[in-house]
Short mmCIF file of C-alpha atoms in Angstrom, two decimals:
data_model
loop_
_atom_site.label_atom_id
_atom_site.label_comp_id
_atom_site.label_asym_id
_atom_site.label_seq_id
_atom_site.Cartn_x
_atom_site.Cartn_y
_atom_site.Cartn_z
CA MET A 1 70.91 93.59 100.54
CA ASN A 2 74.61 94.47 100.76
CA ASP A 3 77.46 92.47 99.22
CA ARG A 4 78.36 90.78 102.52
CA THR A 5 74.82 89.62 103.10
CA THR A 6 74.62 88.32 99.55
CA HIS A 7 77.90 86.45 100.01
CA ASP A 8 76.75 84.93 103.29
CA THR A 9 73.45 83.87 101.73
CA GLU A 10 75.20 82.23 98.78
CA GLU A 11 77.67 80.49 101.11
CA THR A 12 74.83 79.17 103.28
CA ALA A 13 73.00 77.89 100.21
CA ALA A 14 76.16 76.20 98.91
CA HIS A 15 76.77 74.57 102.29
CA GLY A 16 73.19 73.34 102.36
CA ALA A 17 73.54 71.88 98.88
CA ARG A 18 76.78 70.09 99.86
CA THR A 19 75.13 68.68 102.99
CA THR A 20 72.20 67.43 100.96
CA ASP A 21 74.56 65.86 98.41
CA VAL A 22 76.60 64.10 101.12
CA THR A 23 73.44 62.82 102.83
CA GLU A 24 71.88 61.56 99.59
CA THR A 25 75.07 59.72 98.69
CA PHE A 26 75.13 57.95 102.06
CA VAL A 27 71.44 57.06 101.91
CA ALA A 28 71.84 55.70 98.38
CA HIS A 29 74.55 53.28 99.55
CA ARG A 30 73.22 52.53 103.02
CA ASN A 31 71.84 49.05 102.25
CA LEU A 32 75.15 48.07 100.64
CA LEU A 33 77.18 49.39 103.59
CA PHE A 34 74.97 47.61 106.12
CA THR A 35 75.34 44.38 104.16
CA VAL A 36 79.14 44.71 104.11
CA ALA A 37 79.23 45.35 107.86
CA TYR A 38 76.79 42.57 108.69
CA GLU A 39 78.60 40.00 106.53
CA MET A 40 81.83 40.86 108.31
CA LEU A 41 80.35 40.87 111.82
CA GLY A 42 77.29 38.61 111.89
CA SER A 43 75.74 41.19 114.21
CA ALA A 44 73.02 43.63 113.20
CA ALA A 45 73.61 45.78 116.28
CA ASP A 46 77.33 46.10 115.58
CA ALA A 47 76.64 46.70 111.88
CA GLU A 48 74.37 49.62 112.81
CA ASP A 49 77.15 51.02 115.02
CA VAL A 50 79.57 50.74 112.10
CA LEU A 51 77.15 52.63 109.86
CA GLN A 52 76.85 55.40 112.42
CA GLU A 53 80.64 55.72 112.58
CA THR A 54 80.86 55.60 108.79
CA TRP A 55 78.34 58.44 108.52
CA LEU A 56 80.23 60.61 111.01
CA ARG A 57 83.46 60.17 109.04
CA TRP A 58 81.76 60.65 105.67
CA ALA A 59 80.02 63.82 106.84
CA GLY A 60 83.42 65.34 107.58
CA VAL A 61 84.84 64.63 104.12
CA ASP A 62 84.87 67.06 101.21
CA ALA A 63 82.83 64.85 98.88
CA ASP A 64 83.87 66.89 95.83
CA THR A 65 87.40 65.49 96.22
CA VAL A 66 86.23 61.85 96.23
CA ARG A 67 86.46 60.22 92.82
CA ASP A 68 84.53 57.00 93.62
CA ARG A 69 82.11 57.62 96.46
CA ARG A 70 80.85 54.01 96.66
CA ALA A 71 84.38 52.65 97.01
CA TYR A 72 85.26 55.35 99.55
CA LEU A 73 82.24 54.54 101.72
CA VAL A 74 82.94 50.80 101.52
CA ARG A 75 86.52 51.51 102.58
CA ILE A 76 85.38 53.48 105.67
CA THR A 77 82.84 50.78 106.54
CA THR A 78 85.39 47.99 106.18
CA ARG A 79 87.91 49.69 108.44
CA GLN A 80 85.29 50.34 111.11
CA ALA A 81 83.99 46.78 110.83
CA LEU A 82 87.52 45.38 111.29
CA THR A 83 87.83 47.33 114.53
CA HIS A 84 84.48 45.99 115.73
CA LEU A 85 85.36 42.46 114.59
CA ARG A 86 88.34 42.35 116.94
CA THR A 87 86.22 43.63 119.84
CA LEU A 88 83.46 41.16 118.97
CA GLY A 89 86.03 38.36 118.97
CA ARG A 90 86.91 39.12 122.58
CA ARG A 91 83.22 39.09 123.55
CA LYS A 92 82.74 35.70 121.92
CA GLU A 93 85.59 34.23 123.96
CA SER A 94 83.53 34.70 127.13
CA TYR A 95 80.15 33.92 125.53
CA LEU A 96 78.14 31.23 127.31
CA GLY A 97 77.22 28.38 124.98
CA PRO A 98 77.24 28.39 121.16
CA TRP A 99 77.45 31.81 119.47
CA LEU A 100 75.19 32.29 116.46
CA PRO A 101 74.85 35.33 114.18
CA GLU A 102 72.00 37.75 114.81
CA PRO A 103 69.15 36.68 112.52
CA LEU A 104 67.69 39.13 110.04
CA LEU A 105 64.19 39.03 108.63
CA THR A 106 64.95 39.59 104.96
CA THR A 107 62.86 40.85 102.08
CA PRO A 108 62.00 38.65 99.06
CA ASP A 109 64.54 40.40 96.82
CA VAL A 110 67.37 39.02 98.98
CA ALA A 111 66.27 35.43 98.33
CA GLU A 112 66.13 36.18 94.59
CA ASP A 113 69.87 36.97 94.61
CA ALA A 114 71.16 33.41 95.07
CA GLU A 115 74.78 34.42 95.72
CA LEU A 116 73.82 37.05 98.28
CA ALA A 117 71.40 34.69 100.03
CA ASP A 118 74.08 31.98 100.17
CA SER A 119 76.60 34.36 101.73
CA LEU A 120 74.04 35.47 104.36
CA SER A 121 72.89 32.02 105.42
CA MET A 122 73.53 30.98 109.01
CA ALA A 123 75.64 28.06 107.82
CA MET A 124 77.85 30.32 105.69
CA LEU A 125 78.20 33.01 108.35
CA LEU A 126 79.43 30.34 110.75
CA VAL A 127 82.04 29.31 108.18
CA LEU A 128 83.15 32.94 107.93
CA GLU A 129 83.58 32.92 111.72
CA THR A 130 86.53 30.55 111.25
CA LEU A 131 88.49 33.13 109.22
CA THR A 132 90.85 35.72 110.64
CA PRO A 133 89.52 39.32 110.55
CA ALA A 134 91.68 40.17 107.51
CA GLU A 135 90.67 36.98 105.69
CA ARG A 136 87.01 37.62 106.38
CA ALA A 137 87.18 41.20 105.13
CA VAL A 138 89.02 40.21 101.95
CA PHE A 139 86.75 37.23 101.28
CA VAL A 140 83.56 39.24 101.75
CA LEU A 141 84.71 42.18 99.63
CA ARG A 142 86.07 39.98 96.85
CA GLU A 143 83.70 37.00 96.70
CA VAL A 144 80.43 38.64 97.71
CA PHE A 145 80.82 42.22 96.50
CA GLU A 146 83.33 41.56 93.69
CA LEU A 147 85.60 44.49 94.50
CA ALA A 148 88.90 44.77 92.66
CA TYR A 149 92.06 43.78 94.52
CA ASP A 150 93.40 47.33 94.54
CA GLU A 151 90.13 48.61 96.09
CA ILE A 152 90.29 45.92 98.76
CA ALA A 153 93.95 46.74 99.42
CA GLU A 154 93.01 50.34 100.25
CA ALA A 155 90.22 49.16 102.52
CA VAL A 156 92.36 46.75 104.56
CA ASP A 157 95.65 48.71 104.39
CA LYS A 158 97.60 46.01 102.57
CA THR A 159 99.26 45.73 99.18
CA PRO A 160 97.29 44.26 96.26
CA ALA A 161 99.77 41.36 96.17
CA ALA A 162 99.14 40.61 99.86
CA VAL A 163 95.39 40.84 99.29
CA ARG A 164 95.61 38.27 96.47
CA GLN A 165 97.41 35.86 98.79
CA ILE A 166 94.88 36.41 101.57
CA ALA A 167 92.00 35.93 99.11
CA HIS A 168 93.49 32.65 97.86
CA ARG A 169 93.95 31.39 101.42
CA ALA A 170 90.45 32.45 102.48
CA ARG A 171 88.81 30.85 99.42
CA ALA A 172 90.54 27.55 100.13
CA HIS A 173 89.55 27.72 103.79
CA VAL A 174 85.91 28.45 102.99
CA ALA A 175 85.72 25.85 100.20
CA ALA A 176 86.83 23.15 102.64
CA ARG A 177 84.12 24.09 105.15
CA ARG A 178 81.22 25.61 103.26
CA PRO A 179 77.93 23.72 102.94
CA ARG A 180 77.91 21.38 99.97
CA GLY A 181 74.90 20.51 97.84
CA VAL A 182 72.72 23.05 99.62
CA ALA A 183 69.09 22.82 98.56
CA SER A 184 67.30 25.40 96.47
CA ALA A 185 64.99 27.89 98.16
CA ALA A 186 61.95 25.95 96.88
CA GLU A 187 63.24 22.62 98.24
CA THR A 188 64.19 24.25 101.54
CA ARG A 189 60.72 25.78 101.83
CA ARG A 190 59.06 22.37 101.23
CA THR A 191 61.31 20.74 103.80
CA VAL A 192 60.74 23.50 106.37
CA ASP A 193 56.95 23.27 105.85
CA ALA A 194 57.04 19.50 106.38
CA PHE A 195 59.26 19.99 109.43
CA ARG A 196 56.86 22.58 110.88
CA ARG A 197 53.86 20.26 110.47
CA ALA A 198 55.74 17.36 112.08
CA VAL A 199 56.74 19.47 115.09
CA GLU A 200 53.29 21.02 115.52
CA THR A 201 51.50 17.65 115.36
CA GLY A 202 54.11 15.77 117.39
CA ASP A 203 54.63 13.31 114.51
CA LEU A 204 57.92 11.79 115.68
CA ARG A 205 58.18 9.30 112.82
CA ARG A 206 57.77 12.05 110.22
CA LEU A 207 60.22 14.27 112.09
CA LEU A 208 62.87 11.54 112.10
CA ASP A 209 62.35 11.12 108.34
CA ILE A 210 63.05 14.84 107.80
CA LEU A 211 66.11 15.07 110.07
CA ALA A 212 69.42 13.71 108.77
CA PRO A 213 70.87 11.02 111.07
CA ASP A 214 73.81 13.30 111.98
CA VAL A 215 71.79 16.54 112.23
CA VAL A 216 73.25 19.16 114.58
CA LEU A 217 71.17 21.60 116.64
CA LEU A 218 72.90 24.73 117.96
CA THR A 219 71.01 26.84 120.50
CA ASP A 220 72.14 30.36 121.38
CA GLY A 221 70.74 31.65 124.65
CA GLY A 222 73.73 33.79 125.55
CA GLY A 223 73.41 32.76 129.19
CA VAL A 224 70.23 34.86 129.38
CA VAL A 225 67.58 32.23 128.57
CA ARG A 226 67.57 28.46 128.73
CA ALA A 227 69.57 26.82 125.94
CA ALA A 228 71.87 23.84 125.43
CA LEU A 229 75.46 24.81 126.17
CA GLU A 230 76.78 22.19 123.74
CA PRO A 231 75.63 21.14 120.25
CA VAL A 232 72.83 18.57 120.23
CA VAL A 233 73.82 15.85 117.75
CA GLY A 234 71.79 13.08 116.12
CA ALA A 235 68.22 12.81 114.88
CA GLY A 236 66.92 11.08 118.02
CA GLN A 237 68.39 13.63 120.42
CA VAL A 238 67.31 16.61 118.30
CA ALA A 239 63.78 15.19 117.88
CA ARG A 240 63.43 14.89 121.66
CA VAL A 241 64.38 18.57 122.09
CA LEU A 242 61.98 19.65 119.35
CA GLY A 243 59.19 17.56 120.84
CA ARG A 244 59.01 20.01 123.74
CA ILE A 245 58.21 22.88 121.38
CA GLY A 246 55.11 21.79 119.51
CA ALA A 247 52.52 21.85 122.28
CA ALA A 248 53.49 25.21 123.77
CA ALA A 249 54.51 27.32 120.79
CA ALA A 250 53.26 28.55 117.43
CA LEU A 251 55.62 28.16 114.48
CA GLN A 252 55.44 30.92 111.89
CA PRO A 253 57.14 30.65 108.47
CA ALA A 254 59.53 33.51 107.70
CA GLU A 255 62.44 34.52 105.50
CA VAL A 256 65.58 34.72 107.63
CA ASN A 257 68.96 35.65 106.16
CA GLY A 258 67.63 34.95 102.70
CA ASP A 259 66.35 31.44 103.51
CA PRO A 260 63.02 29.94 104.60
CA ALA A 261 62.96 29.63 108.40
CA LEU A 262 60.59 29.59 111.37
CA LEU A 263 59.73 32.06 114.11
CA VAL A 264 58.81 30.27 117.34
CA ARG A 265 56.23 32.37 119.17
CA LEU A 266 55.15 32.01 122.80
CA ASP A 267 52.07 34.01 123.78
CA GLY A 268 52.43 35.92 120.51
CA ALA A 269 56.00 37.11 121.16
CA ILE A 270 59.03 35.82 119.26
CA ASP A 271 60.88 33.41 121.56
CA THR A 272 63.24 31.79 119.06
CA VAL A 273 64.34 32.16 115.47
CA LEU A 274 64.92 28.73 113.97
CA ALA A 275 67.04 28.70 110.82
CA VAL A 276 67.78 25.47 108.98
CA ARG A 277 70.28 23.96 106.62
CA VAL A 278 68.89 21.46 104.13
CA ASP A 279 71.00 18.99 102.14
CA ASP A 280 69.48 16.41 99.78
CA GLY A 281 65.98 16.98 101.13
CA ARG A 282 66.84 16.48 104.81
CA ILE A 283 67.71 18.88 107.58
CA THR A 284 71.37 18.66 108.51
CA GLY A 285 71.63 21.80 110.64
CA LEU A 286 69.29 23.68 112.96
CA TYR A 287 70.26 27.09 114.36
CA ALA A 288 68.06 28.29 117.22
CA VAL A 289 68.69 31.88 118.28
CA ARG A 290 67.05 32.55 121.66
CA ASN A 291 69.22 35.30 123.13
CA PRO A 292 66.76 38.22 123.56
CA GLU A 293 69.48 40.74 122.67
CA LYS A 294 69.85 39.09 119.28
CA LEU A 295 66.11 39.18 118.67
CA ALA A 296 65.72 42.86 119.56
CA HIS A 297 66.40 44.00 115.98
CA LEU A 298 63.75 41.78 114.43
CA GLY A 299 61.11 43.94 112.83
CA GLN A 300 60.21 44.57 109.24
CA GLY A 301 62.25 42.88 106.56
CA THR A 302 65.81 44.12 106.23
CA SER A 303 66.81 45.40 102.79
CA LEU A 304 70.28 44.22 101.82
CA SER A 305 72.18 44.69 98.58
CA ARG A 306 75.43 44.06 96.76
#
C-alpha cells in the first residue's frame, strides 16, 4: 500500500468517525429537539419537518468546533420552529372551525414529569397559542427547558436584556390564562374513568354530575369530517353531543399529551381523540380532535424529554 492509499484510507476512516459522531449526537438529543419543536408548534407533523431541517443543518457543521452541542442543536431547532410557526399561523387563519393541537400518545415517563406533562396538556398548548411567536419561543425555552437567557438570546436573535423583557411579558400573559387548580393525574384518571362509564351506559344524570356547569367542548374536524364549528358551552349542551357517541363507539383509555384521555374508536379505527381538563373533580374542558390529518401520527407512545 503506497503513501497516497494509506492517506486516503485514513481520511475515509476519519470522515466515517466524524459522521458517526455527528449522527450519535443528534440521535441522543432527538427526543429533546422534538419536544422543543412540538411545544412551539402544537403540530407533530411540523415538528418532524423541523427535525429534518435541523438534521440537515447539523450534518453540515464541523461538530469539533461546537462547544455545547445540546445548546447548538436547540438553537437550530428553535430558529426552524419560528419559521414554521409563522407559516402555521397563516394556515390557522383560514382553518375551518376550532384549531386544536395534534394529540400525541405519550409514554408513562412523560406523565411522571409533572412540569413537562403540564406544559404539554391541550389546555396549556392552547394558552401558548395566544402568545406571539417570539414570546412562545422564549417562554418554552425558559420555563419548560430552563435555558439561560444568553442561550435563548442566541436562539431567537435578540439581546439577553430583550429576552428577559419578553420572558416577563410571556409569563404574565400565561399566568393570567393558564388552567388553575388542575387536578392530579390520579384524580384526572378517576374522573375520566367515571366519564367514560357514563357515556358508554348513557347515564345522563351521572354525566351531568361529572361535567362542570360551564364546561366547554371544542371539536376540531378541520373541515374534513363533521364537527361543531363553534365551541359547545354548558353541561346540558355538551351532554347532548356526547350522548350520540356512546351507542356507536368504543371508548379506550389512553395517555395523551401526558394526561389521561380517551380514544373514540369506530369499527376499530380511531375516530376521535378526546382530551379533558379537570378542575376540582369535574370536567371543565373537552378537546375532541377529529381531523384525520391530525390523527395520522398516532401510533406507539411518543418519547419526549426536557
